[in-house]
């Protein structure tokens, strides 16, 4: 376990904002977890677990606590046959390394989630997803450290309540309770089938693609993403800054009546609800490409905010409010932020010490 004191959070998060964390602890083995929590407890400091910092925002005041960085690495194939691959990856593995391995072996289930920044450990926390796939469809179980019970536990897929960017790990009374140690996935030897998610289908049509093997889908998705989404190692951003908006059936029909694009969530021909494109709403307000308080609303993908002037949280807060308010006034929908924030709330602090 490596401990550093007074580390700038701007250096650990891809949005490149945030003041000092009092301590940063790096996990290199499983047993470091209870040790790191004890270290915080002894000093009555709150803790925050972080992977690659690709979806995390920090405040200008920093964090008077212990940031635990998940650096647990290793990928293990648990079983493999002609049809299925069961694989376990430790939380500190780069997510895309896992996708790369699965695709090279010819297994399907995560190829459309290629080039998502961040770590494996962060993947179940927000149920990452892209181009029609999400983690919920392939994750079998997660090994985690339960901070309430002070022990390692295994959570099965249904126990994680995986919804759209919304899970037991990040929402409700168990938010922050589990520290992800490893993730086990089951992938299948098959190919994605048309119809594909909008932007992927467009690429396939434009380029006359006909082979949907995992490696090929991976290549296409990487091409789409690199043209649209900034590489957080080069351009400060946190990926999509806003979520798409989930609405019920009535909401879908109402949106369609107003010609607002909605992705319909249908099962067996029954309309269950849908997602309204946040990017479309922002664009329709004329905000795409605009710079607000040092943050640029990406010209290529309106859900993405880029920290162009290297400013801090205060400016981000102003930009965020302006965007949310503009969209709310024009359309009546309230955009929600996608990245998580290292909080400064007292209730979190109490919980973290518990
Ligand atoms: N759109 C616009 N203007 C824009 C952006 C999007 O009109 O500036 C509309 C278009 O109609 C487009 C549709 O929104 O067809 C969907 O856009 P896109 O395929 O680019 O995806 P997204 O909804 O903007 C989501 C995820 C991304 C993920 C992509 C691809 C969220 C918050 N974001 O973005 O995930 O890569 O789909 O599946 O769900 C992330 O979470 O950080 C992230 C990048």
Short mmCIF file of C-alpha atoms and ligand atoms in Angstrom, two decimals:
data_model
loop_
_atom_site.label_atom_id
_atom_site.label_comp_id
_atom_site.label_asym_id
_atom_site.label_seq_id
_atom_site.Cartn_x
_atom_site.Cartn_y
_atom_site.Cartn_z
CA UNK A 1 0.00 0.00 0.00
CA UNK A 2 1.46 3.32 -1.09
CA UNK A 3 0.41 6.49 0.77
CA UNK A 4 0.96 10.03 -0.53
CA UNK A 5 -0.02 13.25 1.21
CA UNK A 6 -1.54 16.41 -0.34
CA UNK A 7 -2.05 15.27 -3.89
CA UNK A 8 -3.73 17.55 -6.42
CA UNK A 9 -7.00 15.96 -7.53
CA UNK A 10 -6.73 17.80 -10.84
CA UNK A 11 -3.83 15.45 -11.59
CA UNK A 12 -5.99 12.36 -10.94
CA UNK A 13 -9.19 13.28 -12.79
CA UNK A 14 -9.55 13.64 -16.56
CA UNK A 15 -11.54 16.90 -16.25
CA UNK A 16 -8.37 18.24 -14.61
CA UNK A 17 -10.06 20.08 -11.78
CA UNK A 18 -9.95 19.81 -8.00
CA UNK A 19 -7.72 20.89 -5.15
CA UNK A 20 -5.63 18.69 -2.86
CA UNK A 21 -6.70 15.38 -1.41
CA UNK A 22 -5.27 15.04 2.07
CA UNK A 23 -4.11 11.48 1.34
CA UNK A 24 -4.01 9.24 -1.69
CA UNK A 25 -3.60 5.53 -1.07
CA UNK A 26 -2.86 3.07 -3.87
CA UNK A 27 -4.21 -0.45 -3.57
CA UNK A 28 -1.91 -3.08 -4.97
CA UNK A 29 -3.41 -6.16 -3.32
CA UNK A 30 -6.83 -7.11 -1.97
CA UNK A 31 -5.76 -7.02 1.65
CA UNK A 32 -4.81 -3.35 1.23
CA UNK A 33 -8.54 -2.50 1.26
CA UNK A 34 -9.31 -3.08 4.96
CA UNK A 35 -5.92 -1.58 5.75
CA UNK A 36 -6.66 1.60 3.81
CA UNK A 37 -10.08 1.90 5.46
CA UNK A 38 -8.48 1.49 8.90
CA UNK A 39 -5.93 4.15 8.04
CA UNK A 40 -8.81 6.56 7.33
CA UNK A 41 -10.81 5.49 10.37
CA UNK A 42 -7.94 6.07 12.79
CA UNK A 43 -7.70 9.66 11.56
CA UNK A 44 -11.46 10.14 11.37
CA UNK A 45 -11.21 10.93 7.68
CA UNK A 46 -13.78 10.06 5.00
CA UNK A 47 -12.75 7.89 2.06
CA UNK A 48 -13.43 7.97 -1.66
CA UNK A 49 -12.62 5.12 -4.04
CA UNK A 50 -11.48 6.00 -7.53
CA UNK A 51 -10.37 4.14 -10.64
CA UNK A 52 -9.08 6.12 -13.61
CA UNK A 53 -10.79 9.38 -12.63
CA UNK A 54 -12.45 9.48 -16.06
CA UNK A 55 -15.92 10.03 -14.68
CA UNK A 56 -15.15 11.86 -11.44
CA UNK A 57 -15.26 15.56 -10.59
CA UNK A 58 -13.47 17.13 -7.65
CA UNK A 59 -14.10 20.45 -5.91
CA UNK A 60 -11.66 23.36 -5.85
CA UNK A 61 -11.42 22.94 -2.06
CA UNK A 62 -10.13 19.41 -2.64
CA UNK A 63 -10.97 16.58 -0.29
CA UNK A 64 -10.10 16.44 3.38
CA UNK A 65 -10.01 12.68 3.34
CA UNK A 66 -8.42 9.58 1.86
CA UNK A 67 -8.72 8.88 -1.85
CA UNK A 68 -8.19 5.19 -2.50
CA UNK A 69 -6.91 4.40 -5.98
CA UNK A 70 -7.75 0.96 -7.27
CA UNK A 71 -4.56 -0.39 -8.84
CA UNK A 72 -5.44 -4.08 -8.51
CA UNK A 73 -4.51 -5.66 -11.84
CA UNK A 74 -4.81 -8.99 -13.60
CA UNK A 75 -7.23 -10.72 -15.96
CA UNK A 76 -8.00 -14.40 -15.50
CA UNK A 77 -9.87 -16.66 -17.91
CA UNK A 78 -12.06 -18.82 -15.67
CA UNK A 79 -13.44 -21.02 -18.43
CA UNK A 80 -13.46 -21.05 -22.19
CA UNK A 81 -15.04 -23.30 -24.78
CA UNK A 82 -16.40 -23.04 -28.31
CA UNK A 83 -19.40 -21.03 -27.14
CA UNK A 84 -18.60 -19.15 -23.97
CA UNK A 85 -15.84 -17.26 -22.22
CA UNK A 86 -15.96 -16.57 -18.53
CA UNK A 87 -13.40 -14.02 -17.50
CA UNK A 88 -12.53 -12.21 -14.29
CA UNK A 89 -10.73 -8.87 -14.30
CA UNK A 90 -9.45 -6.95 -11.30
CA UNK A 91 -10.82 -3.47 -10.65
CA UNK A 92 -7.67 -1.58 -11.59
CA UNK A 93 -7.41 -3.06 -15.09
CA UNK A 94 -8.04 -0.55 -17.90
CA UNK A 95 -11.52 -1.36 -19.19
CA UNK A 96 -10.39 -1.29 -22.79
CA UNK A 97 -7.70 -3.91 -22.17
CA UNK A 98 -10.45 -6.31 -21.19
CA UNK A 99 -12.47 -5.45 -24.31
CA UNK A 100 -9.38 -5.94 -26.44
CA UNK A 101 -8.75 -9.39 -24.99
CA UNK A 102 -12.37 -10.50 -25.45
CA UNK A 103 -12.42 -9.31 -29.07
CA UNK A 104 -9.11 -10.95 -29.91
CA UNK A 105 -10.54 -14.22 -28.65
CA UNK A 106 -13.60 -13.64 -30.84
CA UNK A 107 -16.17 -13.33 -28.04
CA UNK A 108 -19.06 -10.90 -28.17
CA UNK A 109 -20.81 -8.82 -25.49
CA UNK A 110 -18.53 -5.85 -24.89
CA UNK A 111 -17.10 -5.02 -28.33
CA UNK A 112 -19.45 -2.03 -28.74
CA UNK A 113 -18.09 -0.73 -25.44
CA UNK A 114 -14.63 -0.30 -26.95
CA UNK A 115 -12.50 2.70 -26.04
CA UNK A 116 -14.51 3.74 -22.99
CA UNK A 117 -12.00 5.41 -20.70
CA UNK A 118 -11.60 4.28 -17.10
CA UNK A 119 -11.18 1.06 -15.20
CA UNK A 120 -12.97 -2.26 -14.85
CA UNK A 121 -13.80 -1.43 -11.22
CA UNK A 122 -15.77 1.64 -12.26
CA UNK A 123 -17.74 -0.22 -14.93
CA UNK A 124 -20.45 -1.77 -12.71
CA UNK A 125 -20.74 1.34 -10.55
CA UNK A 126 -22.47 3.28 -13.31
CA UNK A 127 -23.33 0.32 -15.54
CA UNK A 128 -21.32 1.61 -18.48
CA UNK A 129 -22.81 1.22 -21.90
CA UNK A 130 -22.44 2.26 -25.50
CA UNK A 131 -23.93 1.50 -28.92
CA UNK A 132 -26.58 -0.87 -27.65
CA UNK A 133 -24.51 -2.86 -25.17
CA UNK A 134 -24.18 -2.32 -21.45
CA UNK A 135 -22.45 -4.12 -18.63
CA UNK A 136 -25.75 -5.40 -17.24
CA UNK A 137 -26.08 -7.79 -20.19
CA UNK A 138 -22.79 -9.61 -19.53
CA UNK A 139 -21.78 -9.23 -15.89
CA UNK A 140 -22.20 -12.39 -13.83
CA UNK A 141 -20.92 -11.16 -10.49
CA UNK A 142 -18.80 -8.60 -8.73
CA UNK A 143 -16.48 -9.23 -5.84
CA UNK A 144 -16.50 -6.25 -3.50
CA UNK A 145 -15.48 -5.16 -0.05
CA UNK A 146 -18.59 -4.45 2.01
CA UNK A 147 -17.85 -1.48 4.26
CA UNK A 148 -20.91 -2.14 6.42
CA UNK A 149 -20.09 -5.78 7.12
CA UNK A 150 -16.31 -5.34 6.95
CA UNK A 151 -15.84 -8.32 4.69
CA UNK A 152 -15.41 -9.36 1.07
CA UNK A 153 -18.70 -10.30 -0.58
CA UNK A 154 -19.90 -11.47 -3.98
CA UNK A 155 -22.84 -9.71 -5.58
CA UNK A 156 -24.69 -11.42 -8.40
CA UNK A 157 -26.09 -9.52 -11.37
CA UNK A 158 -29.65 -9.12 -9.99
CA UNK A 159 -28.26 -7.94 -6.66
CA UNK A 160 -26.64 -4.94 -8.34
CA UNK A 161 -29.87 -3.28 -9.59
CA UNK A 162 -28.27 -2.31 -12.89
CA UNK A 163 -30.22 0.39 -14.73
CA UNK A 164 -29.25 3.17 -17.10
CA UNK A 165 -26.14 4.71 -15.46
CA UNK A 166 -27.89 3.91 -12.23
CA UNK A 167 -27.04 1.03 -9.85
CA UNK A 168 -27.02 -0.12 -6.27
CA UNK A 169 -23.36 1.02 -6.10
CA UNK A 170 -24.09 4.66 -6.88
CA UNK A 171 -27.70 5.20 -5.84
CA UNK A 172 -29.86 4.77 -2.77
CA UNK A 173 -28.96 3.67 0.72
CA UNK A 174 -26.08 1.42 -0.41
CA UNK A 175 -24.29 4.10 -2.45
CA UNK A 176 -20.62 4.00 -1.54
CA UNK A 177 -20.98 0.85 0.55
CA UNK A 178 -19.14 -1.53 -1.79
CA UNK A 179 -15.58 -1.20 -3.08
CA UNK A 180 -15.28 -3.20 -6.30
CA UNK A 181 -12.42 -5.70 -6.25
CA UNK A 182 -13.08 -7.68 -9.43
CA UNK A 183 -15.71 -8.18 -12.10
CA UNK A 184 -16.68 -11.49 -13.73
CA UNK A 185 -18.22 -11.47 -17.20
CA UNK A 186 -19.67 -14.13 -19.44
CA UNK A 187 -19.30 -13.55 -23.17
CA UNK A 188 -20.61 -15.55 -26.08
CA UNK A 189 -19.21 -16.61 -29.43
CA UNK A 190 -21.73 -14.84 -31.60
CA UNK A 191 -22.06 -11.69 -33.62
CA UNK A 192 -24.04 -8.55 -33.01
CA UNK A 193 -27.03 -8.49 -35.31
CA UNK A 194 -28.71 -5.60 -37.10
CA UNK A 195 -30.51 -3.35 -36.46
CA UNK A 196 -27.69 -1.54 -34.74
CA UNK A 197 -27.77 1.52 -32.51
CA UNK A 198 -28.30 4.65 -34.66
CA UNK A 199 -24.83 6.05 -34.95
CA UNK A 200 -23.26 2.61 -35.44
CA UNK A 201 -25.79 1.75 -38.14
CA UNK A 202 -25.00 5.01 -39.91
CA UNK A 203 -21.30 4.16 -39.92
CA UNK A 204 -22.01 0.64 -41.21
CA UNK A 205 -24.15 2.00 -44.04
CA UNK A 206 -21.71 4.73 -44.99
CA UNK A 207 -18.73 2.36 -45.08
CA UNK A 208 -20.50 -0.67 -46.54
CA UNK A 209 -19.47 -2.86 -43.61
CA UNK A 210 -20.78 -6.42 -43.73
CA UNK A 211 -18.67 -8.37 -41.21
CA UNK A 212 -19.91 -7.91 -37.64
CA UNK A 213 -17.30 -10.03 -35.88
CA UNK A 214 -16.32 -8.55 -32.48
CA UNK A 215 -12.95 -7.31 -33.80
CA UNK A 216 -14.68 -5.47 -36.63
CA UNK A 217 -17.35 -3.89 -34.44
CA UNK A 218 -14.51 -2.81 -32.16
CA UNK A 219 -12.70 -1.15 -35.08
CA UNK A 220 -15.89 0.67 -36.16
CA UNK A 221 -16.75 1.87 -32.66
CA UNK A 222 -13.22 3.12 -32.15
CA UNK A 223 -13.45 5.06 -35.41
CA UNK A 224 -16.81 6.60 -34.43
CA UNK A 225 -15.63 7.51 -30.94
CA UNK A 226 -12.34 9.01 -32.02
CA UNK A 227 -14.18 11.27 -34.45
CA UNK A 228 -16.65 12.42 -31.82
CA UNK A 229 -15.43 12.00 -28.27
CA UNK A 230 -12.31 13.75 -26.99
CA UNK A 231 -9.50 11.52 -25.76
CA UNK A 232 -9.41 12.42 -22.04
CA UNK A 233 -5.65 11.89 -21.90
CA UNK A 234 -5.26 14.79 -24.33
CA UNK A 235 -8.33 17.00 -23.91
CA UNK A 236 -9.69 17.58 -20.38
CA UNK A 237 -13.25 16.24 -20.15
CA UNK A 238 -15.25 13.61 -18.29
CA UNK A 239 -16.90 11.96 -21.32
CA UNK A 240 -20.63 12.60 -21.46
CA UNK A 241 -21.25 15.33 -18.92
CA UNK A 242 -25.04 14.90 -19.03
CA UNK A 243 -27.17 11.80 -19.16
CA UNK A 244 -29.85 11.13 -21.67
CA UNK A 245 -33.27 11.53 -20.06
CA UNK A 246 -35.30 8.45 -19.25
CA UNK A 247 -39.04 8.97 -19.62
CA UNK A 248 -42.06 6.71 -19.26
CA UNK A 249 -44.38 5.64 -22.07
CA UNK A 250 -46.44 8.84 -21.92
CA UNK A 251 -43.21 10.83 -22.01
CA UNK A 252 -42.12 9.02 -25.19
CA UNK A 253 -45.38 9.79 -26.94
CA UNK A 254 -45.35 13.40 -25.79
CA UNK A 255 -41.76 13.86 -26.99
CA UNK A 256 -42.49 12.28 -30.35
CA UNK A 257 -45.42 14.60 -30.79
CA UNK A 258 -43.01 17.49 -30.39
CA UNK A 259 -40.52 15.85 -32.83
CA UNK A 260 -37.94 15.37 -30.10
CA UNK A 261 -35.80 12.29 -30.90
CA UNK A 262 -36.39 9.44 -28.47
CA UNK A 263 -34.81 6.01 -28.29
CA UNK A 264 -37.77 3.70 -27.67
CA UNK A 265 -37.40 1.02 -25.02
CA UNK A 266 -39.59 -1.75 -26.40
CA UNK A 267 -39.88 -5.35 -25.35
CA UNK A 268 -41.94 -7.86 -27.30
CA UNK A 269 -43.58 -4.98 -29.14
CA UNK A 270 -44.65 -3.26 -25.92
CA UNK A 271 -43.46 0.28 -25.34
CA UNK A 272 -42.02 0.57 -21.82
CA UNK A 273 -40.46 4.01 -21.95
CA UNK A 274 -37.54 5.66 -23.69
CA UNK A 275 -34.49 7.86 -23.64
CA UNK A 276 -34.54 11.41 -24.88
CA UNK A 277 -31.26 12.53 -26.44
CA UNK A 278 -29.78 15.11 -24.12
CA UNK A 279 -27.31 16.04 -26.86
CA UNK A 280 -30.13 16.86 -29.23
CA UNK A 281 -31.82 19.10 -26.63
CA UNK A 282 -28.58 21.00 -25.99
CA UNK A 283 -27.97 21.37 -29.70
CA UNK A 284 -31.53 22.56 -30.30
CA UNK A 285 -30.93 25.31 -27.74
CA UNK A 286 -28.05 26.56 -29.88
CA UNK A 287 -25.49 25.67 -27.25
CA UNK A 288 -23.42 23.15 -29.19
CA UNK A 289 -19.88 24.46 -29.72
CA UNK A 290 -20.44 27.42 -27.38
CA UNK A 291 -17.97 28.21 -24.62
CA UNK A 292 -19.36 29.03 -21.18
CA UNK A 293 -17.12 30.08 -18.29
CA UNK A 294 -14.09 28.36 -19.82
CA UNK A 295 -15.93 25.13 -20.68
CA UNK A 296 -16.69 24.30 -24.32
CA UNK A 297 -19.78 22.30 -25.22
CA UNK A 298 -18.16 19.95 -27.73
CA UNK A 299 -18.85 20.79 -31.36
CA UNK A 300 -19.01 17.07 -32.13
CA UNK A 301 -21.04 15.73 -29.20
CA UNK A 302 -23.18 18.12 -27.24
CA UNK A 303 -23.28 15.94 -24.11
CA UNK A 304 -19.55 16.47 -23.67
CA UNK A 305 -18.04 19.44 -21.83
CA UNK A 306 -14.39 20.27 -22.41
CA UNK A 307 -12.34 22.22 -19.88
CA UNK A 308 -10.70 24.40 -22.48
CA UNK A 309 -9.30 27.16 -20.30
CA UNK A 310 -8.06 24.96 -17.48
CA UNK A 311 -10.45 26.56 -14.99
CA UNK A 312 -11.93 24.99 -11.86
CA UNK A 313 -15.10 23.66 -10.28
CA UNK A 314 -16.62 27.07 -9.65
CA UNK A 315 -16.66 27.87 -13.37
CA UNK A 316 -17.95 24.38 -14.13
CA UNK A 317 -20.84 24.96 -11.76
CA UNK A 318 -21.75 28.19 -13.59
CA UNK A 319 -21.54 26.54 -17.00
CA UNK A 320 -23.58 23.56 -15.82
CA UNK A 321 -26.34 25.74 -14.36
CA UNK A 322 -26.56 27.79 -17.54
CA UNK A 323 -26.94 24.69 -19.75
CA UNK A 324 -29.47 22.98 -17.48
CA UNK A 325 -31.51 26.17 -17.15
CA UNK A 326 -31.50 26.91 -20.89
CA UNK A 327 -32.71 23.39 -21.73
CA UNK A 328 -35.30 23.45 -18.95
CA UNK A 329 -36.75 26.76 -20.13
CA UNK A 330 -37.01 25.65 -23.76
CA UNK A 331 -38.12 22.04 -23.33
CA UNK A 332 -39.18 21.54 -19.72
CA UNK A 333 -36.68 18.68 -19.22
CA UNK A 334 -34.04 18.80 -16.51
CA UNK A 335 -30.68 17.41 -17.55
CA UNK A 336 -28.83 15.37 -14.97
CA UNK A 337 -25.10 15.27 -14.60
CA UNK A 338 -23.39 12.01 -15.48
CA UNK A 339 -20.00 12.09 -13.71
CA UNK A 340 -19.89 11.51 -9.97
CA UNK A 341 -18.52 14.09 -7.59
CA UNK A 342 -16.17 13.62 -4.68
CA UNK A 343 -18.64 15.00 -2.16
CA UNK A 344 -18.18 17.36 0.72
CA UNK A 345 -21.42 16.51 2.48
CA UNK A 346 -21.39 15.74 6.19
CA UNK A 347 -23.72 12.72 5.85
CA UNK A 348 -21.35 11.14 3.40
CA UNK A 349 -18.48 11.74 5.79
CA UNK A 350 -20.37 10.03 8.62
CA UNK A 351 -21.28 7.12 6.38
CA UNK A 352 -17.78 6.74 5.11
CA UNK A 353 -16.48 6.37 8.63
CA UNK A 354 -19.16 3.91 9.69
N1 LIG B 1 -27.44 13.94 -30.71
C1 LIG B 1 -27.61 15.22 -31.23
N2 LIG B 1 -26.63 16.14 -31.01
C2 LIG B 1 -25.51 15.82 -30.36
C3 LIG B 1 -25.33 14.55 -29.83
C4 LIG B 1 -26.31 13.62 -30.02
O1 LIG B 1 -28.58 15.53 -31.85
O2 LIG B 1 -24.64 16.70 -30.22
C5 LIG B 1 -28.51 12.94 -30.88
C6 LIG B 1 -28.51 12.31 -32.23
O3 LIG B 1 -29.83 12.11 -32.60
C7 LIG B 1 -27.80 10.99 -32.02
C8 LIG B 1 -28.26 10.63 -30.63
O4 LIG B 1 -28.36 11.89 -29.95
O5 LIG B 1 -28.17 10.06 -33.01
C9 LIG B 1 -27.33 9.73 -29.87
O6 LIG B 1 -26.04 10.28 -29.88
P1 LIG B 1 -24.75 9.39 -29.69
O7 LIG B 1 -24.87 8.13 -30.43
O8 LIG B 1 -23.56 10.25 -30.01
O9 LIG B 1 -24.75 9.03 -28.16
P2 LIG B 1 -25.09 9.91 -26.87
O10 LIG B 1 -26.50 9.65 -26.52
O11 LIG B 1 -24.64 11.30 -27.05
C10 LIG B 1 -24.44 7.93 -25.28
C11 LIG B 1 -23.57 7.68 -24.06
C12 LIG B 1 -22.11 7.63 -24.46
C13 LIG B 1 -21.95 6.52 -25.48
C14 LIG B 1 -22.86 6.81 -26.69
C15 LIG B 1 -22.85 5.72 -27.73
C16 LIG B 1 -24.71 8.63 -22.17
C17 LIG B 1 -24.75 9.71 -21.16
N3 LIG B 1 -23.77 8.73 -23.08
O12 LIG B 1 -24.13 9.21 -25.79
O13 LIG B 1 -21.35 7.33 -23.31
O14 LIG B 1 -20.61 6.41 -25.89
O15 LIG B 1 -24.22 6.92 -26.23
O16 LIG B 1 -23.61 4.66 -27.28
O17 LIG B 1 -25.51 7.69 -22.10
C18 LIG B 1 -20.27 8.38 -21.46
O18 LIG B 1 -21.12 7.86 -20.75
O19 LIG B 1 -19.33 9.09 -20.99
C19 LIG B 1 -20.35 8.19 -22.89
C20 LIG B 1 -19.51 8.78 -23.74
#
